[in-house]
Short mmCIF file of C-alpha atoms in Angstrom, two decimals:
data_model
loop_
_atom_site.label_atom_id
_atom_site.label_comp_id
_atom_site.label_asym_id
_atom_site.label_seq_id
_atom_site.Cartn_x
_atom_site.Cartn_y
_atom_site.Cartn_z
CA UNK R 25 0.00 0.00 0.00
CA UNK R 26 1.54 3.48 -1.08
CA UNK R 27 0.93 5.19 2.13
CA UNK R 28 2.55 2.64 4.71
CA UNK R 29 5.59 4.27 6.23
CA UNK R 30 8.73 2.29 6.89
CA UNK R 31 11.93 2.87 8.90
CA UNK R 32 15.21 1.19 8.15
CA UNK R 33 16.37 1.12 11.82
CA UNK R 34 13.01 -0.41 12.59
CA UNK R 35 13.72 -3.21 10.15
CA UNK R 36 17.36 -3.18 10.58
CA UNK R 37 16.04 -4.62 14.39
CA UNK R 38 13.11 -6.17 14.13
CA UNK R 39 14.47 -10.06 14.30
CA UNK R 40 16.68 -9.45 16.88
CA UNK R 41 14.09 -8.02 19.20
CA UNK R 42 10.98 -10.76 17.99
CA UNK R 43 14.09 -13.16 19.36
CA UNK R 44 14.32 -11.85 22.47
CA UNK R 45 10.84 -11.31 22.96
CA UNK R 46 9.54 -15.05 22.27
CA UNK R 47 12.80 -15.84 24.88
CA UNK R 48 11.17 -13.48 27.63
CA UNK R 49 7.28 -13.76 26.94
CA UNK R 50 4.95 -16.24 27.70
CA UNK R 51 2.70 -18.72 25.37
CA UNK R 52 -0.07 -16.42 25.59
CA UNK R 53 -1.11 -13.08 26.71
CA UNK R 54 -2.10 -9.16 25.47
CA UNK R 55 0.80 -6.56 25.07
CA UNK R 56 0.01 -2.86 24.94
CA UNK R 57 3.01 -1.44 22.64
CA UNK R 58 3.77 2.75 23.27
CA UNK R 59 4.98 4.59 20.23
CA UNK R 60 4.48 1.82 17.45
CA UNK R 61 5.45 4.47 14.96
CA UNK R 62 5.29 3.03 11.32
CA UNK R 63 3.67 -0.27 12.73
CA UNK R 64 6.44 -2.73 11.08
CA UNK R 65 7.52 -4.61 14.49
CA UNK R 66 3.56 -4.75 15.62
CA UNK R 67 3.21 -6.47 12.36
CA UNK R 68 5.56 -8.47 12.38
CA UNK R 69 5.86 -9.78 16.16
CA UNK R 70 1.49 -10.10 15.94
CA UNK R 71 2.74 -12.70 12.62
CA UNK R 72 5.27 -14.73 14.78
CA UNK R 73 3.43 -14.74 17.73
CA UNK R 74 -0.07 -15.23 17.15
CA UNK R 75 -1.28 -16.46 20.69
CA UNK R 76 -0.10 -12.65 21.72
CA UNK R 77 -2.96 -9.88 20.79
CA UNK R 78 -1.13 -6.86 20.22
CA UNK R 79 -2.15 -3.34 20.72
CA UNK R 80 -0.20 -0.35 18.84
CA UNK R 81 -0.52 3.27 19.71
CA UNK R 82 1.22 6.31 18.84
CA UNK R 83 0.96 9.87 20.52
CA UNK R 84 1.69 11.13 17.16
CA UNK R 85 -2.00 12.13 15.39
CA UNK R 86 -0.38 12.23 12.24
CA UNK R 87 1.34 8.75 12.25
CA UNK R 88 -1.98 6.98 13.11
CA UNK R 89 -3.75 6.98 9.48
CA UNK R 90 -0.12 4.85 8.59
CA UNK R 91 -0.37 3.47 11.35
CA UNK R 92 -4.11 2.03 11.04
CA UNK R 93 -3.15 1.43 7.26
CA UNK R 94 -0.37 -1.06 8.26
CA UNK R 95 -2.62 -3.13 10.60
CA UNK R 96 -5.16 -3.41 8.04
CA UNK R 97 -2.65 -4.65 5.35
CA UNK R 98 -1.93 -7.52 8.15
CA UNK R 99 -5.38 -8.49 8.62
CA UNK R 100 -4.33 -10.33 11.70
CA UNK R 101 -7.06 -11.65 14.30
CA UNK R 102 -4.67 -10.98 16.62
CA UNK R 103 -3.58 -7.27 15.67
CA UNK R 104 -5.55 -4.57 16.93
CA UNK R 105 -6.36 -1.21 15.37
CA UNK R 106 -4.49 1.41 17.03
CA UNK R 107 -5.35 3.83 19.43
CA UNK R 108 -3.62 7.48 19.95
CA UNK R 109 -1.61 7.17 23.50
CA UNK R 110 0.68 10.05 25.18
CA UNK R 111 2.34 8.83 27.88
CA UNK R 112 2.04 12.00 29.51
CA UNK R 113 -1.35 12.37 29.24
CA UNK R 114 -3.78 11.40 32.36
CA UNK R 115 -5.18 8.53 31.32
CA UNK R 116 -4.31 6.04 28.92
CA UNK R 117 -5.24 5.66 25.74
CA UNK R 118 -5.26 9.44 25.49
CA UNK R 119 -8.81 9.68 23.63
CA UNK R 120 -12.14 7.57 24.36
CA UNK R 121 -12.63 5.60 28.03
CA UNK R 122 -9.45 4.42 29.78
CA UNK R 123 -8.12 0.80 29.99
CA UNK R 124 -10.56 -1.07 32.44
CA UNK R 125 -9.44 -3.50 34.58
CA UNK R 126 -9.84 -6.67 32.08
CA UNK R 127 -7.82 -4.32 29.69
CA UNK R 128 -5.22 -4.25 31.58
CA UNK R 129 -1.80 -5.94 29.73
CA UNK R 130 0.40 -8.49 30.28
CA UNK R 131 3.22 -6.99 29.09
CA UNK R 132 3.87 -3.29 27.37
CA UNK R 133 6.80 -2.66 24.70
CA UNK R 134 8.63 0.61 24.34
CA UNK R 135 11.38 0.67 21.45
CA UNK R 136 13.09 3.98 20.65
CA UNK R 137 11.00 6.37 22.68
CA UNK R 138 13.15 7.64 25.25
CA UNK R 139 15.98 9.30 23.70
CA UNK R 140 14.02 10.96 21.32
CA UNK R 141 11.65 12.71 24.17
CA UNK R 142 11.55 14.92 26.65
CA UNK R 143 13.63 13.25 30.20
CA UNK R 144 9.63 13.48 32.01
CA UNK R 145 8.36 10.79 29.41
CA UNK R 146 10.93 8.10 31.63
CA UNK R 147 8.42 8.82 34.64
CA UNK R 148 5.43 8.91 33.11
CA UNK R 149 6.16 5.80 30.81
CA UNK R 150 6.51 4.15 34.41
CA UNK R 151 3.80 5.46 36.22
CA UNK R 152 1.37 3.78 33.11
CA UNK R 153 3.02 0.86 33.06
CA UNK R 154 2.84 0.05 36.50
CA UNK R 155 -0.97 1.10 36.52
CA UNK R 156 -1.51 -0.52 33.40
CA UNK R 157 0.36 -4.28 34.11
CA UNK R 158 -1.06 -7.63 34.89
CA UNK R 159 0.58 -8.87 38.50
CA UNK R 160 3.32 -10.79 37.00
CA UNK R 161 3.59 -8.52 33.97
CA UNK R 162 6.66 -6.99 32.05
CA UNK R 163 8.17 -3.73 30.86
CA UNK R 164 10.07 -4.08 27.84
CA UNK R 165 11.96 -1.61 26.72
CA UNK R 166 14.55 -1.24 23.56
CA UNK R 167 17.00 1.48 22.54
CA UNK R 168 20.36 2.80 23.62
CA UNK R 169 21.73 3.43 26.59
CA UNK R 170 24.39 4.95 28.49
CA UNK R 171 25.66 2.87 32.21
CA UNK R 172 27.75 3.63 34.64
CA UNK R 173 31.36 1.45 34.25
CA UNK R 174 30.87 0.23 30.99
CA UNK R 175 32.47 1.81 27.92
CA UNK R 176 30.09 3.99 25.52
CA UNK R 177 30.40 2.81 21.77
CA UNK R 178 31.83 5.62 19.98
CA UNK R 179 28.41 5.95 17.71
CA UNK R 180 26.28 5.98 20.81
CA UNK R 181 28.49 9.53 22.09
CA UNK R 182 27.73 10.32 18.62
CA UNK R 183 24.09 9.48 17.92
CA UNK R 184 23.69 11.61 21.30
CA UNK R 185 25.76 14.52 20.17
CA UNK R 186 22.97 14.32 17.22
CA UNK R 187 19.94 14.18 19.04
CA UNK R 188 20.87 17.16 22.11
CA UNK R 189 21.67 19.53 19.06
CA UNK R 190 18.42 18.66 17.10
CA UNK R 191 16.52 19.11 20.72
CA UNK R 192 18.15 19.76 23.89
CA UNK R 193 15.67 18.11 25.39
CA UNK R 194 16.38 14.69 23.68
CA UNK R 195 19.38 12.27 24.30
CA UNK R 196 20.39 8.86 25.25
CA UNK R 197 19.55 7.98 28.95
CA UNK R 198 21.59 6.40 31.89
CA UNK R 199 20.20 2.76 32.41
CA UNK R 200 20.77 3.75 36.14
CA UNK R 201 18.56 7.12 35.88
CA UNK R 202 16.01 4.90 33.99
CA UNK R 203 15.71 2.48 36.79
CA UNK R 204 15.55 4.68 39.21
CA UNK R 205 12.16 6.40 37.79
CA UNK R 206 11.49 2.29 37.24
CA UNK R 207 12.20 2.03 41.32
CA UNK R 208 10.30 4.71 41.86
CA UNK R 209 6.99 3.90 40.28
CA UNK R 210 7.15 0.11 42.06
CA UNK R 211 8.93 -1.43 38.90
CA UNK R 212 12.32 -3.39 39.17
CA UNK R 213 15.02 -3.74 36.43
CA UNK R 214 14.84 -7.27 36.48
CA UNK R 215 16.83 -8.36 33.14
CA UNK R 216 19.81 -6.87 30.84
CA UNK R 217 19.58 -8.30 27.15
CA UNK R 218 22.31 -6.71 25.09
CA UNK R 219 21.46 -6.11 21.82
CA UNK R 220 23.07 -5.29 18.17
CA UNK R 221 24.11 -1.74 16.94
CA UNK R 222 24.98 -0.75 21.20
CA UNK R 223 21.49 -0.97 21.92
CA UNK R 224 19.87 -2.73 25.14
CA UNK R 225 16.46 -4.50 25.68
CA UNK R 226 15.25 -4.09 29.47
CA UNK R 227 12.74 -6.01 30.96
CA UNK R 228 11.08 -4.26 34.35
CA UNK R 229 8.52 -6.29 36.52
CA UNK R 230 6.20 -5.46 39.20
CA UNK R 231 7.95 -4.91 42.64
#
C-alpha cells in the first residue's frame, strides 16, 4: 500500500528483538506497545506470535492513518487497530474511556522512545506501566543506553551529540537514571539483554 511508512532502523532490528521477545514472553497473553510508529515490528511480532494480541498506539496524530493502514494490510485476528496514546497524558489511551481492569496488559513494549523525548516521558512511561500491568507482567523496553562502568560505543556519544543539538531536550539515557524512575513507580530492572548496533532491551517487573 503506497501510504505505509517504513523505517530502516526499525527493520534493521526487528528479528533481533521478535528473538528476544519469544525468549522473555509467555505462550499467551495481550501486550500494549507505546509509540508503534510506522507499525512494522507490531506487524511483524502479531505474525510470529499469534497467541499474543497486540495493541499499537502512537501519541503522534499524524502517524496513526499509517499506522491504522499497516494493521489493516496484516489483517491479523490478533492485531488490533491502534489507538492514539501520550504517555504523559492522564489517562491512557489518550482519547475515548481508559483501559478497564480486564484491559489491563500483560506486558507493554517501548522501542526507541526515550531518547528521542523529553527526560519526564521516563516517569510517566513508568507510572502507566505500572498502573496498566497484569501482577506478573513486564516492561520491555529497547534502545540505547548509556551505564555507569561500561564503555560507551563511539556511535552511541555520537548518535547523542545528534539528538541534544536537534533538541536539547532529547538524548540517550543512563540505564541507572532509567531504573531509578522504574524504582520509583514500584517497577524493578529485572533483566539486561544486550542487543546489536549498542542498543539494550530491558525487561522491568512489578515490585
Amino acid at each position: 500500500m503506497s501510504d505505509l511508512l517504513y523505517s530502516p532502523a526499525a527493520d534493521r532490528n526487528k528479528q533481533p528483538i521478535l528473538d528476544a521477545l519469544t525468549r522473555i514472553l509467555g505462550e499467551h497473553g495481550t501486550v500494549l506497545e507505546i509509540a508503534s510508529g510506522t507499525g512494522q515490528h507490531a506487524a511483524l511480532f502479531a505474525a510470529a506470535m499469534s497467541q499474543w494480541i497486540w495493541q499499537p498506539t502512537d501519541a503522534d496524530a499524524r502517524m496513526l492513518p499509517a499506522l491504522a493502514s499497516r494493521v489493516a494490510e496484516a489483517a491479523l485476528p490478533n492485531l488490533r487497530p491502534p489507538l492514539p496514546l501520550d504517555v504523559m497524558a492522564p489517562q491512557w489511551p489518550s482519547q475515548g474511556p481508559a483501559f478497564t481492569q480486564e484491559e489491563k496488559f500483560d506486558a507493554i513494549y517501548c522501542a526507541n522512545m526515550l531518547h528521542i523525548a523529553p527526560w519526564a516521558t521516563c516517569a510517566a512511561l513508568m507510572q502507566g506501566a505500572a498502573r496498566h500491568l497484569l501482577p506478573g507482567g513486564l516492561l520491555i523496553t529497547y534502545g540505547p543506553y548509556f551505564e555507569d562502568e561500561v564503555p560507551t560505543a563511539p556511535s552511541n556519544l555520537a548518535f547523542d551529540e545528534d539528538l541534544r543539538a536537534r533538541n536539547p531536550a532529547w538524548g540517550i539515557r543512563r540505564l541507572e537514571d532509567v531504573a531509578a524512575e522504574a524504582h520509583r513507580s514500584g517497577l524493578a530492572l529485572r533483566e539486561r539483554h544486550a542487543m546489536p548496533a549498542n542498543n539494550l532491551l530491558l525487561v522491568f517487573g512489578l515490585q
